[in-house]
Amino acid sequence: MTDEYVTVAGEGHASFGDRGSEFVGYVTGAASEEEAQGFVDDVRDGHPDATHHVSAYRVRDAGTVRGIYDDDGEPSGSAGKPVLGVLRGECTENVVCVVVRYYGGTKLGYGGLVTAYSRTAKRALEDAGTRKTVPRDEVRVEVGYDDSGTVRDVLESEDVGYDAEYGEKVVLVARIPTGRADGVVDRLLSATSGRARIER
């Protein structure tokens, strides 16, 4: 697996109708299964009267990508699986999609469901847009004021953005590309002669 991957650029929304049934799709980014499930719950709460709330997500977990789907009462493999297939087919990661269905009174059949759910998911994903990114580690660096300039210099030389809080100590929180995090941490410890307190 390469360090660079594709995720969504923002939130997406789309709708699709077939023989009276209405399908409404939502897509957003999710950095964990908890975030993805939280989005599914939010969409479910926003459409309490929908017949089905079908979902799928792909999130990175310890260097691998987990793909999860839920048919939510539709025939097995006819709904969540094709939605997951869209996410996988577009090579997107850290993304979640929910498609809600309002049943219109006419059964669509297995093939009709696959088409409706995948088409709605694809339109929502297209609406969200995609971007390339790299996995990052959040690194928290706590130092005294005397070392804070040194830490900022190291982070800026590595082209790493950070947020700083100034209290009794200086706390800098940086999001460092995972493949470079060990090297940056070593540089920070070396530059401060081990005085920096670093948490990842």
PDB file of C-alpha atoms in Angstrom:
ATOM      1  CA  MET A   1       0.000   0.000   0.000  1.00  0.00           C
ATOM      2  CA  THR A   2       1.401   3.389  -0.952  1.00  0.00           C
ATOM      3  CA  ASP A   3       1.428   6.268   1.500  1.00  0.00           C
ATOM      4  CA  GLU A   4      -0.720   8.443  -0.771  1.00  0.00           C
ATOM      5  CA  TYR A   5      -4.414   7.663  -1.038  1.00  0.00           C
ATOM      6  CA  VAL A   6      -7.652   9.160  -2.359  1.00  0.00           C
ATOM      7  CA  THR A   7     -10.376  10.464  -0.071  1.00  0.00           C
ATOM      8  CA  VAL A   8     -13.320  12.840  -0.422  1.00  0.00           C
ATOM      9  CA  ALA A   9     -12.781  16.568  -0.781  1.00  0.00           C
ATOM     10  CA  GLY A  10     -15.976  17.466   1.076  1.00  0.00           C
ATOM     11  CA  GLU A  11     -19.548  16.352   1.656  1.00  0.00           C
ATOM     12  CA  GLY A  12     -21.718  15.075  -1.163  1.00  0.00           C
ATOM     13  CA  HIS A  13     -25.445  14.675  -1.721  1.00  0.00           C
ATOM     14  CA  ALA A  14     -27.509  13.135  -4.513  1.00  0.00           C
ATOM     15  CA  SER A  15     -30.933  11.683  -5.197  1.00  0.00           C
ATOM     16  CA  PHE A  16     -32.336   9.129  -7.614  1.00  0.00           C
ATOM     17  CA  GLY A  17     -35.862   7.933  -8.323  1.00  0.00           C
ATOM     18  CA  ASP A  18     -37.103   4.644  -9.738  1.00  0.00           C
ATOM     19  CA  ARG A  19     -40.736   3.460 -10.016  1.00  0.00           C
ATOM     20  CA  GLY A  20     -41.900   5.560  -7.089  1.00  0.00           C
ATOM     21  CA  SER A  21     -39.010   4.792  -4.756  1.00  0.00           C
ATOM     22  CA  GLU A  22     -36.760   7.697  -3.823  1.00  0.00           C
ATOM     23  CA  PHE A  23     -33.100   7.175  -2.984  1.00  0.00           C
ATOM     24  CA  VAL A  24     -31.100   9.910  -1.243  1.00  0.00           C
ATOM     25  CA  GLY A  25     -27.343   9.552  -0.883  1.00  0.00           C
ATOM     26  CA  TYR A  26     -24.886  11.234   1.468  1.00  0.00           C
ATOM     27  CA  VAL A  27     -21.086  11.026   1.447  1.00  0.00           C
ATOM     28  CA  THR A  28     -18.484  12.465   3.798  1.00  0.00           C
ATOM     29  CA  GLY A  29     -15.001  11.766   5.109  1.00  0.00           C
ATOM     30  CA  ALA A  30     -14.403   9.595   8.180  1.00  0.00           C
ATOM     31  CA  ALA A  31     -11.051   8.915   9.825  1.00  0.00           C
ATOM     32  CA  SER A  32     -12.284   5.961  11.914  1.00  0.00           C
ATOM     33  CA  GLU A  33     -15.074   3.421  12.192  1.00  0.00           C
ATOM     34  CA  GLU A  34     -16.490   5.459  15.076  1.00  0.00           C
ATOM     35  CA  GLU A  35     -16.698   8.579  12.905  1.00  0.00           C
ATOM     36  CA  ALA A  36     -18.260   6.603  10.067  1.00  0.00           C
ATOM     37  CA  GLN A  37     -20.877   5.031  12.325  1.00  0.00           C
ATOM     38  CA  GLY A  38     -21.619   8.421  13.849  1.00  0.00           C
ATOM     39  CA  PHE A  39     -22.386   9.797  10.381  1.00  0.00           C
ATOM     40  CA  VAL A  40     -24.641   6.808   9.646  1.00  0.00           C
ATOM     41  CA  ASP A  41     -26.527   7.487  12.888  1.00  0.00           C
ATOM     42  CA  ASP A  42     -26.871  11.189  12.037  1.00  0.00           C
ATOM     43  CA  VAL A  43     -28.342  10.427   8.613  1.00  0.00           C
ATOM     44  CA  ARG A  44     -30.674   7.854  10.156  1.00  0.00           C
ATOM     45  CA  ASP A  45     -31.852  10.464  12.676  1.00  0.00           C
ATOM     46  CA  GLY A  46     -32.398  12.926   9.826  1.00  0.00           C
ATOM     47  CA  HIS A  47     -34.612  10.468   7.917  1.00  0.00           C
ATOM     48  CA  PRO A  48     -36.577   8.640  10.633  1.00  0.00           C
ATOM     49  CA  ASP A  49     -39.427   7.763   8.265  1.00  0.00           C
ATOM     50  CA  ALA A  50     -37.241   6.256   5.498  1.00  0.00           C
ATOM     51  CA  THR A  51     -37.770   2.572   4.706  1.00  0.00           C
ATOM     52  CA  HIS A  52     -34.039   1.702   4.670  1.00  0.00           C
ATOM     53  CA  HIS A  53     -30.795   3.380   5.711  1.00  0.00           C
ATOM     54  CA  VAL A  54     -28.132   1.520   3.717  1.00  0.00           C
ATOM     55  CA  SER A  55     -24.501   2.320   4.485  1.00  0.00           C
ATOM     56  CA  ALA A  56     -20.926   1.472   3.565  1.00  0.00           C
ATOM     57  CA  TYR A  57     -17.562   2.843   4.550  1.00  0.00           C
ATOM     58  CA  ARG A  58     -13.851   2.270   3.959  1.00  0.00           C
ATOM     59  CA  VAL A  59     -11.462   3.430   6.689  1.00  0.00           C
ATOM     60  CA  ARG A  60      -7.764   2.946   7.343  1.00  0.00           C
ATOM     61  CA  ASP A  61      -6.953   0.915  10.437  1.00  0.00           C
ATOM     62  CA  ALA A  62      -3.348   0.133  11.389  1.00  0.00           C
ATOM     63  CA  GLY A  63      -2.139   0.325   7.810  1.00  0.00           C
ATOM     64  CA  THR A  64      -4.954  -1.683   6.230  1.00  0.00           C
ATOM     65  CA  VAL A  65      -8.279  -0.544   4.777  1.00  0.00           C
ATOM     66  CA  ARG A  66     -11.447  -2.003   6.284  1.00  0.00           C
ATOM     67  CA  GLY A  67     -14.565  -2.105   4.133  1.00  0.00           C
ATOM     68  CA  ILE A  68     -17.885  -2.461   5.973  1.00  0.00           C
ATOM     69  CA  TYR A  69     -21.437  -2.401   4.615  1.00  0.00           C
ATOM     70  CA  ASP A  70     -24.987  -2.805   5.922  1.00  0.00           C
ATOM     71  CA  ASP A  71     -27.978  -3.737   3.743  1.00  0.00           C
ATOM     72  CA  ASP A  72     -30.381  -2.560   6.491  1.00  0.00           C
ATOM     73  CA  GLY A  73     -33.133  -4.994   5.611  1.00  0.00           C
ATOM     74  CA  GLU A  74     -32.752  -5.015   1.826  1.00  0.00           C
ATOM     75  CA  PRO A  75     -32.069  -8.416   0.187  1.00  0.00           C
ATOM     76  CA  SER A  76     -28.547  -9.560   1.070  1.00  0.00           C
ATOM     77  CA  GLY A  77     -25.919  -8.038  -1.204  1.00  0.00           C
ATOM     78  CA  SER A  78     -28.381  -5.835  -3.118  1.00  0.00           C
ATOM     79  CA  ALA A  79     -27.735  -2.541  -1.347  1.00  0.00           C
ATOM     80  CA  GLY A  80     -24.767  -2.051   0.993  1.00  0.00           C
ATOM     81  CA  LYS A  81     -22.449  -4.203  -1.079  1.00  0.00           C
ATOM     82  CA  PRO A  82     -22.916  -2.188  -4.306  1.00  0.00           C
ATOM     83  CA  VAL A  83     -22.453   1.056  -2.329  1.00  0.00           C
ATOM     84  CA  LEU A  84     -19.184  -0.318  -0.943  1.00  0.00           C
ATOM     85  CA  GLY A  85     -18.311  -1.378  -4.487  1.00  0.00           C
ATOM     86  CA  VAL A  86     -18.594   2.246  -5.638  1.00  0.00           C
ATOM     87  CA  LEU A  87     -16.257   3.416  -2.849  1.00  0.00           C
ATOM     88  CA  ARG A  88     -13.800   0.643  -3.678  1.00  0.00           C
ATOM     89  CA  GLY A  89     -14.109   1.162  -7.443  1.00  0.00           C
ATOM     90  CA  GLU A  90     -13.175   4.837  -7.070  1.00  0.00           C
ATOM     91  CA  CYS A  91     -10.267   3.798  -4.785  1.00  0.00           C
ATOM     92  CA  THR A  92     -11.504   6.095  -1.994  1.00  0.00           C
ATOM     93  CA  GLU A  93     -10.533   5.603   1.650  1.00  0.00           C
ATOM     94  CA  ASN A  94     -11.594   7.208   4.932  1.00  0.00           C
ATOM     95  CA  VAL A  95     -15.017   7.745   3.406  1.00  0.00           C
ATOM     96  CA  VAL A  96     -18.583   6.835   4.378  1.00  0.00           C
ATOM     97  CA  CYS A  97     -21.733   6.737   2.254  1.00  0.00           C
ATOM     98  CA  VAL A  98     -25.349   6.387   3.386  1.00  0.00           C
ATOM     99  CA  VAL A  99     -28.231   5.905   0.953  1.00  0.00           C
ATOM    100  CA  VAL A 100     -31.733   6.173   2.381  1.00  0.00           C
ATOM    101  CA  ARG A 101     -34.696   4.725   0.535  1.00  0.00           C
ATOM    102  CA  TYR A 102     -38.318   5.742   0.638  1.00  0.00           C
ATOM    103  CA  TYR A 103     -40.273   2.788  -0.733  1.00  0.00           C
ATOM    104  CA  GLY A 104     -42.700   3.762  -3.485  1.00  0.00           C
ATOM    105  CA  GLY A 105     -44.896   0.667  -3.570  1.00  0.00           C
ATOM    106  CA  THR A 106     -43.267  -1.171  -6.492  1.00  0.00           C
ATOM    107  CA  LYS A 107     -40.619  -3.821  -5.927  1.00  0.00           C
ATOM    108  CA  LEU A 108     -37.501  -3.167  -7.994  1.00  0.00           C
ATOM    109  CA  GLY A 109     -36.019  -6.647  -7.902  1.00  0.00           C
ATOM    110  CA  TYR A 110     -32.440  -7.513  -7.010  1.00  0.00           C
ATOM    111  CA  GLY A 111     -30.920  -5.978 -10.142  1.00  0.00           C
ATOM    112  CA  GLY A 112     -32.995  -2.832  -9.817  1.00  0.00           C
ATOM    113  CA  LEU A 113     -31.850  -2.349  -6.240  1.00  0.00           C
ATOM    114  CA  VAL A 114     -28.195  -2.828  -7.154  1.00  0.00           C
ATOM    115  CA  THR A 115     -28.539  -0.221  -9.899  1.00  0.00           C
ATOM    116  CA  ALA A 116     -30.418   2.278  -7.739  1.00  0.00           C
ATOM    117  CA  TYR A 117     -28.099   2.088  -4.751  1.00  0.00           C
ATOM    118  CA  SER A 118     -24.870   2.111  -6.751  1.00  0.00           C
ATOM    119  CA  ARG A 119     -26.046   4.966  -8.991  1.00  0.00           C
ATOM    120  CA  THR A 120     -27.090   7.091  -6.001  1.00  0.00           C
ATOM    121  CA  ALA A 121     -23.796   6.402  -4.207  1.00  0.00           C
ATOM    122  CA  LYS A 122     -21.776   7.260  -7.319  1.00  0.00           C
ATOM    123  CA  ARG A 123     -23.614  10.566  -7.791  1.00  0.00           C
ATOM    124  CA  ALA A 124     -23.127  11.505  -4.131  1.00  0.00           C
ATOM    125  CA  LEU A 125     -19.421  10.644  -4.342  1.00  0.00           C
ATOM    126  CA  GLU A 126     -19.060  12.732  -7.496  1.00  0.00           C
ATOM    127  CA  ASP A 127     -20.778  15.621  -5.712  1.00  0.00           C
ATOM    128  CA  ALA A 128     -18.326  15.351  -2.820  1.00  0.00           C
ATOM    129  CA  GLY A 129     -15.302  15.314  -5.117  1.00  0.00           C
ATOM    130  CA  THR A 130     -12.021  13.572  -4.350  1.00  0.00           C
ATOM    131  CA  ARG A 131      -8.489  14.582  -3.443  1.00  0.00           C
ATOM    132  CA  LYS A 132      -5.205  12.832  -2.852  1.00  0.00           C
ATOM    133  CA  THR A 133      -3.744  12.877   0.644  1.00  0.00           C
ATOM    134  CA  VAL A 134      -1.355  10.963   2.878  1.00  0.00           C
ATOM    135  CA  PRO A 135      -1.999   9.358   6.282  1.00  0.00           C
ATOM    136  CA  ARG A 136      -0.799  11.534   9.136  1.00  0.00           C
ATOM    137  CA  ASP A 137       0.120  11.063  12.780  1.00  0.00           C
ATOM    138  CA  GLU A 138      -0.883  13.697  15.309  1.00  0.00           C
ATOM    139  CA  VAL A 139       2.168  14.589  17.391  1.00  0.00           C
ATOM    140  CA  ARG A 140       1.946  16.686  20.567  1.00  0.00           C
ATOM    141  CA  VAL A 141       5.145  18.410  21.625  1.00  0.00           C
ATOM    142  CA  GLU A 142       5.444  20.107  25.030  1.00  0.00           C
ATOM    143  CA  VAL A 143       8.513  22.267  25.695  1.00  0.00           C
ATOM    144  CA  GLY A 144       9.674  25.238  27.718  1.00  0.00           C
ATOM    145  CA  TYR A 145       9.727  28.659  26.105  1.00  0.00           C
ATOM    146  CA  ASP A 146      13.514  28.419  25.566  1.00  0.00           C
ATOM    147  CA  ASP A 147      13.056  25.388  23.277  1.00  0.00           C
ATOM    148  CA  SER A 148       9.874  26.501  21.529  1.00  0.00           C
ATOM    149  CA  GLY A 149      11.671  28.396  18.752  1.00  0.00           C
ATOM    150  CA  THR A 150      13.858  25.375  18.050  1.00  0.00           C
ATOM    151  CA  VAL A 151      10.793  23.119  17.770  1.00  0.00           C
ATOM    152  CA  ARG A 152       9.043  25.559  15.428  1.00  0.00           C
ATOM    153  CA  ASP A 153      12.188  25.728  13.267  1.00  0.00           C
ATOM    154  CA  VAL A 154      12.307  21.914  12.958  1.00  0.00           C
ATOM    155  CA  LEU A 155       8.610  21.660  12.056  1.00  0.00           C
ATOM    156  CA  GLU A 156       8.817  24.485   9.529  1.00  0.00           C
ATOM    157  CA  SER A 157      11.946  23.015   7.929  1.00  0.00           C
ATOM    158  CA  GLU A 158      10.009  19.755   7.529  1.00  0.00           C
ATOM    159  CA  ASP A 159       7.095  21.724   5.993  1.00  0.00           C
ATOM    160  CA  VAL A 160       4.773  20.503   8.757  1.00  0.00           C
ATOM    161  CA  GLY A 161       1.885  22.688   9.894  1.00  0.00           C
ATOM    162  CA  TYR A 162       1.132  23.013  13.594  1.00  0.00           C
ATOM    163  CA  ASP A 163      -1.055  24.710  16.186  1.00  0.00           C
ATOM    164  CA  ALA A 164       0.572  26.282  19.252  1.00  0.00           C
ATOM    165  CA  GLU A 165      -0.783  26.940  22.740  1.00  0.00           C
ATOM    166  CA  TYR A 166       1.121  29.163  25.155  1.00  0.00           C
ATOM    167  CA  GLY A 167       0.620  28.532  28.849  1.00  0.00           C
ATOM    168  CA  GLU A 168       3.030  27.518  31.579  1.00  0.00           C
ATOM    169  CA  LYS A 169       4.657  25.480  28.808  1.00  0.00           C
ATOM    170  CA  VAL A 170       4.409  25.721  25.042  1.00  0.00           C
ATOM    171  CA  VAL A 171       2.377  22.940  23.413  1.00  0.00           C
ATOM    172  CA  LEU A 172       2.627  22.441  19.669  1.00  0.00           C
ATOM    173  CA  VAL A 173       0.339  19.960  17.920  1.00  0.00           C
ATOM    174  CA  ALA A 174       1.473  18.872  14.463  1.00  0.00           C
ATOM    175  CA  ARG A 175       0.016  16.444  11.932  1.00  0.00           C
ATOM    176  CA  ILE A 176       2.996  14.753  10.326  1.00  0.00           C
ATOM    177  CA  PRO A 177       2.824  12.368   7.341  1.00  0.00           C
ATOM    178  CA  THR A 178       3.012   8.894   8.891  1.00  0.00           C
ATOM    179  CA  GLY A 179       6.012   7.815   6.835  1.00  0.00           C
ATOM    180  CA  ARG A 180       8.037  10.793   8.097  1.00  0.00           C
ATOM    181  CA  ALA A 181       6.808  10.956  11.695  1.00  0.00           C
ATOM    182  CA  ASP A 182       9.600   8.861  13.274  1.00  0.00           C
ATOM    183  CA  GLY A 183      12.289  10.963  11.634  1.00  0.00           C
ATOM    184  CA  VAL A 184      10.695  14.254  12.671  1.00  0.00           C
ATOM    185  CA  VAL A 185      10.268  13.061  16.259  1.00  0.00           C
ATOM    186  CA  ASP A 186      13.943  12.017  16.360  1.00  0.00           C
ATOM    187  CA  ARG A 187      14.940  15.469  15.087  1.00  0.00           C
ATOM    188  CA  LEU A 188      12.822  17.188  17.729  1.00  0.00           C
ATOM    189  CA  LEU A 189      14.332  15.124  20.528  1.00  0.00           C
ATOM    190  CA  SER A 190      17.832  15.723  19.236  1.00  0.00           C
ATOM    191  CA  ALA A 191      17.331  19.457  18.755  1.00  0.00           C
ATOM    192  CA  THR A 192      16.019  19.872  22.320  1.00  0.00           C
ATOM    193  CA  SER A 193      18.533  17.432  23.854  1.00  0.00           C
ATOM    194  CA  GLY A 194      15.644  15.232  24.930  1.00  0.00           C
ATOM    195  CA  ARG A 195      13.815  17.971  26.837  1.00  0.00           C
ATOM    196  CA  ALA A 196      10.736  17.886  24.628  1.00  0.00           C
ATOM    197  CA  ARG A 197       7.831  15.766  25.894  1.00  0.00           C
ATOM    198  CA  ILE A 198       6.331  14.111  22.834  1.00  0.00           C
ATOM    199  CA  GLU A 199       3.070  12.154  22.580  1.00  0.00           C
ATOM    200  CA  ARG A 200       1.692  10.467  19.473  1.00  0.00           C
TER     201      ARG A 200
END
